[in-house]
PDB file of C-alpha atoms in Angstrom:
ATOM      1  CA  MET D   1      34.148 -28.736  34.268  1.00 50.00           C
ATOM      2  CA  LEU D   2      36.273 -27.841  31.085  1.00 45.00           C
ATOM      3  CA  ASN D   3      33.682 -29.236  29.028  1.00 57.00           C
ATOM      4  CA  LEU D   4      30.792 -27.538  30.622  1.00 52.00           C
ATOM      5  CA  ARG D   5      32.432 -23.978  30.382  1.00 57.00           C
ATOM      6  CA  LEU D   6      33.375 -25.249  26.408  1.00 51.00           C
ATOM      7  CA  ARG D   7      29.807 -25.990  25.958  1.00 55.00           C
ATOM      8  CA  PHE D   8      28.899 -22.341  27.300  1.00 51.00           C
ATOM      9  CA  ALA D   9      31.187 -20.775  25.163  1.00 46.00           C
ATOM     10  CA  LEU D  10      29.677 -22.535  22.297  1.00 46.00           C
ATOM     11  CA  LEU D  11      26.499 -21.336  23.167  1.00 47.00           C
ATOM     12  CA  LEU D  12      27.399 -17.912  23.763  1.00 48.00           C
ATOM     13  CA  LEU D  13      29.060 -17.657  20.294  1.00 44.00           C
ATOM     14  CA  CYS D  14      26.110 -19.062  18.534  1.00 44.00           C
ATOM     15  CA  ALA D  15      23.767 -16.548  20.206  1.00 43.00           C
ATOM     16  CA  VAL D  16      26.366 -13.818  19.517  1.00 42.00           C
ATOM     17  CA  SER D  17      26.601 -14.911  15.711  1.00 41.00           C
ATOM     18  CA  THR D  18      22.604 -15.223  15.442  1.00 45.00           C
ATOM     19  CA  ALA D  19      22.174 -11.700  16.729  1.00 44.00           C
ATOM     20  CA  ALA D  20      24.732 -10.399  14.332  1.00 44.00           C
ATOM     21  CA  LEU D  21      23.184 -12.110  11.407  1.00 62.00           C
ATOM     22  CA  ALA D  22      19.578 -10.872  12.109  1.00 73.00           C
ATOM     23  CA  GLN D  23      18.916  -7.804  10.427  1.00 88.00           C
ATOM     24  CA  ASP D  24      16.098  -4.972   9.834  1.00 95.00           C
ATOM     25  CA  VAL D  25      13.996  -5.757   6.594  1.00 97.00           C
ATOM     26  CA  THR D  26      12.477  -2.783   5.594  1.00 97.00           C
ATOM     27  CA  VAL D  27       9.378  -2.785   3.500  1.00 98.00           C
ATOM     28  CA  MET D  28       7.762   0.255   1.531  1.00 98.00           C
ATOM     29  CA  ILE D  29       3.718  -1.203   1.477  1.00 96.00           C
ATOM     30  CA  SER D  30       0.629  -0.075   0.113  1.00 92.00           C
ATOM     31  CA  GLY D  31      -2.504  -0.553   2.435  1.00 88.00           C
ATOM     32  CA  GLY D  32      -4.017  -3.334   0.414  1.00 91.00           C
ATOM     33  CA  PHE D  33      -1.363  -5.762   1.612  1.00 95.00           C
ATOM     34  CA  ARG D  34      -0.119  -4.057   5.130  1.00 95.00           C
ATOM     35  CA  ALA D  35      -3.164  -6.126   6.996  1.00 94.00           C
ATOM     36  CA  ALA D  36      -1.651  -9.763   5.797  1.00 96.00           C
ATOM     37  CA  LEU D  37       1.818  -8.580   6.641  1.00 97.00           C
ATOM     38  CA  GLU D  38       1.223  -7.543   9.912  1.00 96.00           C
ATOM     39  CA  LYS D  39      -0.228 -10.655  10.581  1.00 96.00           C
ATOM     40  CA  LEU D  40       2.384 -12.644   8.933  1.00 97.00           C
ATOM     41  CA  ALA D  41       5.238 -10.552  10.304  1.00 96.00           C
ATOM     42  CA  VAL D  42       5.429 -12.183  13.855  1.00 95.00           C
ATOM     43  CA  GLN D  43       5.649 -15.555  12.291  1.00 95.00           C
ATOM     44  CA  TYR D  44       8.440 -14.455   9.884  1.00 97.00           C
ATOM     45  CA  GLU D  45      10.492 -12.966  12.541  1.00 97.00           C
ATOM     46  CA  ALA D  46      10.432 -16.042  14.721  1.00 95.00           C
ATOM     47  CA  LYS D  47      11.512 -17.954  11.927  1.00 93.00           C
ATOM     48  CA  SER D  48      14.247 -15.793  10.534  1.00 94.00           C
ATOM     49  CA  GLY D  49      15.493 -13.671  13.253  1.00 95.00           C
ATOM     50  CA  ASP D  50      15.307 -10.436  11.365  1.00 97.00           C
ATOM     51  CA  ARG D  51      12.944  -7.510  12.069  1.00 96.00           C
ATOM     52  CA  ILE D  52      10.457  -6.284   9.426  1.00 97.00           C
ATOM     53  CA  VAL D  53      10.255  -2.582   9.383  1.00 97.00           C
ATOM     54  CA  LEU D  54       7.228  -1.083   7.445  1.00 97.00           C
ATOM     55  CA  ILE D  55       6.816   2.313   5.595  1.00 96.00           C
ATOM     56  CA  SER D  56       3.293   3.129   4.452  1.00 93.00           C
ATOM     57  CA  GLY D  57       2.285   4.615   1.121  1.00 91.00           C
ATOM     58  CA  PRO D  58       0.200   4.446  -1.674  1.00 90.00           C
ATOM     59  CA  SER D  59       0.918   2.600  -4.500  1.00 91.00           C
ATOM     60  CA  MET D  60       0.044   5.806  -6.752  1.00 87.00           C
ATOM     61  CA  GLY D  61      -0.833   9.002  -6.866  1.00 82.00           C
ATOM     62  CA  LYS D  62       0.602  12.886  -6.097  1.00 83.00           C
ATOM     63  CA  THR D  63       0.838  12.426  -2.202  1.00 86.00           C
ATOM     64  CA  PRO D  64       4.926  12.774  -1.060  1.00 91.00           C
ATOM     65  CA  GLN D  65       3.924   9.404   0.822  1.00 91.00           C
ATOM     66  CA  ALA D  66       3.366   7.671  -2.308  1.00 93.00           C
ATOM     67  CA  ILE D  67       6.054   4.876  -2.669  1.00 95.00           C
ATOM     68  CA  PRO D  68       7.310   6.047  -6.258  1.00 95.00           C
ATOM     69  CA  ALA D  69       7.854   9.548  -4.775  1.00 95.00           C
ATOM     70  CA  ARG D  70       9.516   8.009  -1.883  1.00 96.00           C
ATOM     71  CA  LEU D  71      11.936   6.204  -4.145  1.00 96.00           C
ATOM     72  CA  ALA D  72      12.429   8.997  -6.163  1.00 94.00           C
ATOM     73  CA  ARG D  73      13.755  11.254  -3.718  1.00 94.00           C
ATOM     74  CA  GLY D  74      16.438   8.611  -2.698  1.00 94.00           C
ATOM     75  CA  GLU D  75      14.443   6.611   0.696  1.00 95.00           C
ATOM     76  CA  LYS D  76      15.587   3.229   0.784  1.00 94.00           C
ATOM     77  CA  ALA D  77      13.722  -0.117   1.008  1.00 97.00           C
ATOM     78  CA  ASP D  78      14.903  -3.721   0.744  1.00 98.00           C
ATOM     79  CA  ALA D  79      11.284  -4.309  -0.896  1.00 98.00           C
ATOM     80  CA  VAL D  80       8.387  -3.179  -2.144  1.00 98.00           C
ATOM     81  CA  ILE D  81       5.082  -4.499  -1.885  1.00 98.00           C
ATOM     82  CA  MET D  82       2.092  -2.550  -4.136  1.00 96.00           C
ATOM     83  CA  VAL D  83      -0.587  -2.713  -6.850  1.00 93.00           C
ATOM     84  CA  GLY D  84       0.886  -4.578  -9.919  1.00 94.00           C
ATOM     85  CA  ASN D  85       0.564  -2.146 -12.354  1.00 91.00           C
ATOM     86  CA  ALA D  86       2.342   0.651 -10.066  1.00 94.00           C
ATOM     87  CA  LEU D  87       5.108  -1.938  -9.683  1.00 97.00           C
ATOM     88  CA  ASN D  88       5.133  -2.468 -13.504  1.00 96.00           C
ATOM     89  CA  ALA D  89       5.847   1.137 -13.528  1.00 95.00           C
ATOM     90  CA  LEU D  90       8.777   0.930 -11.356  1.00 96.00           C
ATOM     91  CA  ASP D  91      10.324  -1.796 -13.203  1.00 96.00           C
ATOM     92  CA  GLN D  92      10.539   0.146 -16.363  1.00 96.00           C
ATOM     93  CA  GLN D  93      12.008   2.755 -14.274  1.00 95.00           C
ATOM     94  CA  GLY D  94      14.726   0.612 -12.987  1.00 96.00           C
ATOM     95  CA  LYS D  95      13.632   1.224  -9.611  1.00 97.00           C
ATOM     96  CA  VAL D  96      13.512  -2.376  -8.981  1.00 97.00           C
ATOM     97  CA  LEU D  97      15.883  -5.498  -9.511  1.00 97.00           C
ATOM     98  CA  PRO D  98      14.863  -7.310 -12.803  1.00 96.00           C
ATOM     99  CA  GLY D  99      13.428 -10.652 -12.031  1.00 96.00           C
ATOM    100  CA  SER D 100      12.633  -9.896  -8.519  1.00 97.00           C
ATOM    101  CA  ARG D 101       8.828  -9.751  -9.019  1.00 97.00           C
ATOM    102  CA  VAL D 102       6.711 -11.934  -7.001  1.00 97.00           C
ATOM    103  CA  GLU D 103       3.114 -12.177  -7.168  1.00 97.00           C
ATOM    104  CA  LEU D 104       1.248 -12.344  -4.176  1.00 97.00           C
ATOM    105  CA  ALA D 105      -2.591 -11.508  -3.853  1.00 97.00           C
ATOM    106  CA  ASP D 106      -5.509 -10.422  -5.702  1.00 96.00           C
ATOM    107  CA  SER D 107      -7.752  -7.814  -3.936  1.00 94.00           C
ATOM    108  CA  PRO D 108     -11.621  -7.040  -4.795  1.00 96.00           C
ATOM    109  CA  VAL D 109     -13.335  -3.740  -4.249  1.00 97.00           C
ATOM    110  CA  GLY D 110     -15.898  -3.562  -1.642  1.00 97.00           C
ATOM    111  CA  MET D 111     -18.129  -0.845   0.115  1.00 98.00           C
ATOM    112  CA  VAL D 112     -18.449   0.257   3.795  1.00 98.00           C
ATOM    113  CA  VAL D 113     -20.826   2.472   6.086  1.00 98.00           C
ATOM    114  CA  GLN D 114     -20.511   3.900   9.406  1.00 98.00           C
ATOM    115  CA  LYS D 115     -21.441   1.820  12.347  1.00 98.00           C
ATOM    116  CA  GLY D 116     -24.753   1.600  13.103  1.00 97.00           C
ATOM    117  CA  ALA D 117     -26.168   3.034   9.825  1.00 98.00           C
ATOM    118  CA  PRO D 118     -28.487   1.194   7.935  1.00 97.00           C
ATOM    119  CA  VAL D 119     -26.943  -1.360   5.706  1.00 98.00           C
ATOM    120  CA  PRO D 120     -27.674  -0.720   1.858  1.00 97.00           C
ATOM    121  CA  ASP D 121     -28.195  -3.858  -0.873  1.00 98.00           C
ATOM    122  CA  ILE D 122     -25.299  -3.800  -3.192  1.00 98.00           C
ATOM    123  CA  SER D 123     -25.977  -7.440  -4.431  1.00 97.00           C
ATOM    124  CA  THR D 124     -26.577  -6.526  -8.222  1.00 97.00           C
ATOM    125  CA  ALA D 125     -25.867  -3.777 -10.499  1.00 98.00           C
ATOM    126  CA  SER D 126     -29.371  -1.997 -10.093  1.00 98.00           C
ATOM    127  CA  ALA D 127     -29.400  -2.329  -6.372  1.00 98.00           C
ATOM    128  CA  LEU D 128     -25.710  -0.700  -6.089  1.00 98.00           C
ATOM    129  CA  ARG D 129     -27.283   2.132  -8.609  1.00 98.00           C
ATOM    130  CA  LYS D 130     -30.061   2.894  -6.588  1.00 98.00           C
ATOM    131  CA  THR D 131     -27.779   2.825  -3.372  1.00 98.00           C
ATOM    132  CA  LEU D 132     -25.493   5.200  -5.073  1.00 98.00           C
ATOM    133  CA  LEU D 133     -28.133   7.885  -6.211  1.00 98.00           C
ATOM    134  CA  ASN D 134     -29.660   7.797  -2.414  1.00 97.00           C
ATOM    135  CA  ALA D 135     -26.390   8.344  -0.714  1.00 97.00           C
ATOM    136  CA  ARG D 136     -25.751  11.806   0.482  1.00 97.00           C
ATOM    137  CA  SER D 137     -22.127  11.375  -0.326  1.00 98.00           C
ATOM    138  CA  VAL D 138     -19.799   8.777  -1.405  1.00 98.00           C
ATOM    139  CA  ALA D 139     -15.833   8.057  -1.067  1.00 98.00           C
ATOM    140  CA  TYR D 140     -13.059   6.324  -2.832  1.00 97.00           C
ATOM    141  CA  SER D 141      -9.436   5.859  -2.912  1.00 93.00           C
ATOM    142  CA  ASP D 142      -6.598   7.907  -4.694  1.00 88.00           C
ATOM    143  CA  SER D 143      -5.129   4.389  -5.767  1.00 84.00           C
ATOM    144  CA  ALA D 144      -6.344   1.806  -8.137  1.00 86.00           C
ATOM    145  CA  SER D 145      -9.513   0.918  -6.605  1.00 92.00           C
ATOM    146  CA  GLY D 146     -10.536   4.463  -6.534  1.00 93.00           C
ATOM    147  CA  ARG D 147      -9.349   5.292 -10.144  1.00 92.00           C
ATOM    148  CA  TYR D 148     -11.719   2.294 -11.237  1.00 96.00           C
ATOM    149  CA  VAL D 149     -14.967   3.511  -9.277  1.00 97.00           C
ATOM    150  CA  GLU D 150     -14.033   7.205 -10.305  1.00 95.00           C
ATOM    151  CA  SER D 151     -13.378   6.546 -14.263  1.00 95.00           C
ATOM    152  CA  GLN D 152     -15.352   3.015 -14.814  1.00 97.00           C
ATOM    153  CA  LEU D 153     -17.860   2.069 -12.269  1.00 97.00           C
ATOM    154  CA  PHE D 154     -19.949   5.459 -12.157  1.00 98.00           C
ATOM    155  CA  ARG D 155     -20.012   5.279 -15.813  1.00 97.00           C
ATOM    156  CA  ARG D 156     -21.135   1.689 -16.467  1.00 97.00           C
ATOM    157  CA  LEU D 157     -23.671   2.276 -14.178  1.00 97.00           C
ATOM    158  CA  GLY D 158     -25.103   5.516 -16.051  1.00 97.00           C
ATOM    159  CA  ILE D 159     -25.098   7.846 -13.073  1.00 97.00           C
ATOM    160  CA  GLU D 160     -21.449   9.917 -13.467  1.00 96.00           C
ATOM    161  CA  SER D 161     -23.273  13.356 -13.605  1.00 96.00           C
ATOM    162  CA  GLN D 162     -25.527  12.659 -11.043  1.00 97.00           C
ATOM    163  CA  LEU D 163     -22.698  11.670  -8.774  1.00 96.00           C
ATOM    164  CA  LYS D 164     -20.477  14.591  -9.864  1.00 92.00           C
ATOM    165  CA  ASP D 165     -20.828  16.800  -6.919  1.00 95.00           C
ATOM    166  CA  LYS D 166     -21.235  14.221  -3.790  1.00 97.00           C
ATOM    167  CA  ALA D 167     -18.475  11.560  -5.085  1.00 97.00           C
ATOM    168  CA  HIS D 168     -14.873  12.330  -3.338  1.00 97.00           C
ATOM    169  CA  ARG D 169     -11.255  11.026  -3.618  1.00 96.00           C
ATOM    170  CA  VAL D 170      -9.780  10.812  -0.649  1.00 95.00           C
ATOM    171  CA  GLU D 171      -5.896  10.872  -0.267  1.00 89.00           C
ATOM    172  CA  ARG D 172      -3.578   8.523   1.481  1.00 84.00           C
ATOM    173  CA  ILE D 173      -5.471   7.752   4.484  1.00 89.00           C
ATOM    174  CA  PRO D 174      -8.097   4.632   4.622  1.00 93.00           C
ATOM    175  CA  VAL D 175     -11.554   5.724   3.047  1.00 97.00           C
ATOM    176  CA  ALA D 176     -13.116   3.808   5.911  1.00 97.00           C
ATOM    177  CA  SER D 177     -11.715   6.037   8.369  1.00 97.00           C
ATOM    178  CA  GLU D 178     -13.170   8.978   6.945  1.00 98.00           C
ATOM    179  CA  VAL D 179     -16.787   6.918   6.708  1.00 98.00           C
ATOM    180  CA  ALA D 180     -16.141   6.070  10.645  1.00 98.00           C
ATOM    181  CA  LYS D 181     -16.229   9.738  11.246  1.00 97.00           C
ATOM    182  CA  GLY D 182     -19.317  10.384   9.329  1.00 97.00           C
ATOM    183  CA  LYS D 183     -17.725  12.425   6.855  1.00 98.00           C
ATOM    184  CA  TYR D 184     -19.213  10.379   3.731  1.00 98.00           C
ATOM    185  CA  THR D 185     -22.159   7.874   3.956  1.00 98.00           C
ATOM    186  CA  LEU D 186     -20.586   5.485   1.512  1.00 98.00           C
ATOM    187  CA  GLY D 187     -16.807   4.659   1.199  1.00 98.00           C
ATOM    188  CA  PHE D 188     -15.287   2.090  -1.850  1.00 98.00           C
ATOM    189  CA  GLN D 189     -11.847   0.595  -1.421  1.00 96.00           C
ATOM    190  CA  GLN D 190     -10.298  -2.638  -1.410  1.00 93.00           C
ATOM    191  CA  VAL D 191     -11.495  -5.266   0.919  1.00 95.00           C
ATOM    192  CA  SER D 192      -8.400  -5.795   2.680  1.00 93.00           C
ATOM    193  CA  GLU D 193      -7.975  -1.775   3.242  1.00 92.00           C
ATOM    194  CA  LEU D 194     -11.802  -1.859   4.748  1.00 96.00           C
ATOM    195  CA  LEU D 195     -11.496  -4.629   7.316  1.00 94.00           C
ATOM    196  CA  PRO D 196      -9.227  -3.697   9.459  1.00 93.00           C
ATOM    197  CA  VAL D 197     -10.778  -0.311  10.260  1.00 96.00           C
ATOM    198  CA  SER D 198     -13.135   0.127  13.318  1.00 96.00           C
ATOM    199  CA  GLY D 199     -16.165   2.009  13.184  1.00 98.00           C
ATOM    200  CA  VAL D 200     -17.567   1.133   9.903  1.00 98.00           C
ATOM    201  CA  THR D 201     -19.784  -1.726   8.858  1.00 98.00           C
ATOM    202  CA  PHE D 202     -18.601  -3.697   5.877  1.00 98.00           C
ATOM    203  CA  VAL D 203     -21.650  -3.757   3.596  1.00 98.00           C
ATOM    204  CA  GLY D 204     -19.921  -6.423   0.603  1.00 97.00           C
ATOM    205  CA  PRO D 205     -17.839  -6.624  -2.342  1.00 97.00           C
ATOM    206  CA  LEU D 206     -19.189  -5.137  -5.648  1.00 97.00           C
ATOM    207  CA  PRO D 207     -21.274  -7.358  -7.608  1.00 97.00           C
ATOM    208  CA  GLY D 208     -19.771  -9.771  -9.860  1.00 94.00           C
ATOM    209  CA  GLU D 209     -20.424  -8.024 -13.157  1.00 96.00           C
ATOM    210  CA  LEU D 210     -18.998  -4.874 -11.773  1.00 97.00           C
ATOM    211  CA  GLN D 211     -16.158  -6.342  -9.605  1.00 97.00           C
ATOM    212  CA  TYR D 212     -12.530  -5.196 -10.331  1.00 96.00           C
ATOM    213  CA  ILE D 213      -9.517  -7.044  -8.982  1.00 95.00           C
ATOM    214  CA  THR D 214      -6.098  -5.574  -7.987  1.00 92.00           C
ATOM    215  CA  ARG D 215      -3.131  -7.564  -7.920  1.00 95.00           C
ATOM    216  CA  PHE D 216      -0.575  -7.054  -5.465  1.00 96.00           C
ATOM    217  CA  ALA D 217       2.810  -8.093  -6.111  1.00 97.00           C
ATOM    218  CA  GLY D 218       6.442  -7.373  -4.628  1.00 98.00           C
ATOM    219  CA  ALA D 219      10.087  -6.713  -5.600  1.00 98.00           C
ATOM    220  CA  VAL D 220      13.522  -6.202  -4.240  1.00 98.00           C
ATOM    221  CA  THR D 221      14.532  -2.653  -4.910  1.00 97.00           C
ATOM    222  CA  GLU D 222      17.376  -1.420  -6.526  1.00 95.00           C
ATOM    223  CA  GLY D 223      20.066  -0.291  -4.478  1.00 91.00           C
ATOM    224  CA  ALA D 224      18.706  -2.408  -1.356  1.00 96.00           C
ATOM    225  CA  ILE D 225      20.782  -2.826   1.504  1.00 94.00           C
ATOM    226  CA  HIS D 226      19.580  -5.934   2.527  1.00 97.00           C
ATOM    227  CA  PRO D 227      18.434  -7.401  -0.996  1.00 97.00           C
ATOM    228  CA  GLU D 228      18.669 -11.017  -0.089  1.00 97.00           C
ATOM    229  CA  LYS D 229      16.689 -10.439   2.916  1.00 97.00           C
ATOM    230  CA  GLY D 230      13.949  -8.737   0.777  1.00 97.00           C
ATOM    231  CA  LYS D 231      13.800 -11.610  -1.735  1.00 97.00           C
ATOM    232  CA  ALA D 232      13.221 -14.711   1.308  1.00 97.00           C
ATOM    233  CA  LEU D 233      10.800 -12.358   2.822  1.00 98.00           C
ATOM    234  CA  LEU D 234       8.791 -12.217  -0.619  1.00 98.00           C
ATOM    235  CA  SER D 235       9.599 -15.857  -1.070  1.00 97.00           C
ATOM    236  CA  PHE D 236       7.824 -16.591   2.727  1.00 97.00           C
ATOM    237  CA  LEU D 237       4.745 -14.759   1.485  1.00 98.00           C
ATOM    238  CA  SER D 238       3.819 -16.286  -1.748  1.00 97.00           C
ATOM    239  CA  SER D 239       4.726 -19.643   0.144  1.00 96.00           C
ATOM    240  CA  PRO D 240       1.545 -22.278   0.826  1.00 96.00           C
ATOM    241  CA  GLU D 241       2.433 -21.218   4.423  1.00 95.00           C
ATOM    242  CA  ALA D 242       1.239 -17.684   4.432  1.00 97.00           C
ATOM    243  CA  ARG D 243      -1.830 -18.301   2.292  1.00 97.00           C
ATOM    244  CA  GLY D 244      -4.341 -18.888   5.177  1.00 97.00           C
ATOM    245  CA  VAL D 245      -3.384 -15.370   6.856  1.00 97.00           C
ATOM    246  CA  ILE D 246      -3.832 -13.533   3.670  1.00 97.00           C
ATOM    247  CA  THR D 247      -7.100 -14.981   2.960  1.00 96.00           C
ATOM    248  CA  SER D 248      -8.137 -14.100   6.314  1.00 96.00           C
ATOM    249  CA  THR D 249      -7.721 -10.341   5.808  1.00 95.00           C
ATOM    250  CA  GLY D 250      -9.724 -10.372   2.664  1.00 94.00           C
ATOM    251  CA  LEU D 251      -7.333 -11.272  -0.218  1.00 96.00           C
ATOM    252  CA  ILE D 252      -7.144 -13.912  -2.707  1.00 96.00           C
ATOM    253  CA  PRO D 253      -3.857 -15.464  -2.480  1.00 96.00           C
ATOM    254  CA  VAL D 254      -1.893 -16.170  -5.770  1.00 94.00           C
ATOM    255  CA  THR D 255      -1.339 -19.795  -6.839  1.00 83.00           C
ATOM    256  CA  PRO D 256       0.660 -21.226  -9.538  1.00 66.00           C
ATOM    257  CA  THR D 257      -2.506 -21.514 -11.543  1.00 54.00           C
ATOM    258  CA  ARG D 258      -3.750 -17.717 -10.846  1.00 51.00           C
ATOM    259  CA  GLU D 259      -0.247 -15.874 -11.956  1.00 55.00           C
ATOM    260  CA  THR D 260      -2.004 -13.225 -14.089  1.00 48.00           C
ATOM    261  CA  GLY D 261      -4.077 -10.125 -12.862  1.00 47.00           C
ATOM    262  CA  ARG D 262      -4.411  -6.702 -13.444  1.00 46.00           C
TER     263      ARG D 262
END
């Protein structure tokens, strides 16, 4: 009987200790990697005992929800996951721990139309040009992919002036959600941000010669409450164990031979 009681007490002590060690790991994350992390969170939480808390926001832009704006006004996170170029800026500002950056995935730009609408041809540069000229309206994000569409894609296709009055930047919210409502005819954003939205049809990625790849990376924030927890999560997300799920969300996982990106 004594041994049984001792075993029970030890089991109870272990359970209490595990619960005490479990923590909330707060992650500020932009839309491009969110679908992947949401799927991987269940697996990671079961493995670590910690709970992942997500705070969404664009990697850049002027909205108060943008990750740089959140950090600037003192909001706390254990890690950030965002567009690599924007993470560079945070590193230069001392907002993330030196040496904590982890390369995660690359994301191509794609296009959607409202569900039930005719699916246009964008397989070549000439086909994409024709589709854009024929569209009633075009939308793109206020983050990295949208900046490319606005400042380079239209110009490279030679239709910048023709699209001036019908191209619109969508701030903060997913571009596909506005296309689903019928507000815009065509919507451009990173593929991983288009695929999770219902009410649209994914047309495809931009043709190869016009494609723009966005790198997503993570880092532990300066002043993180649980920096080791943030580091452990980023390590898991960059491991071979996570690659299958990352690929399923429209991203290209970074491997040791693909460590550079924009």
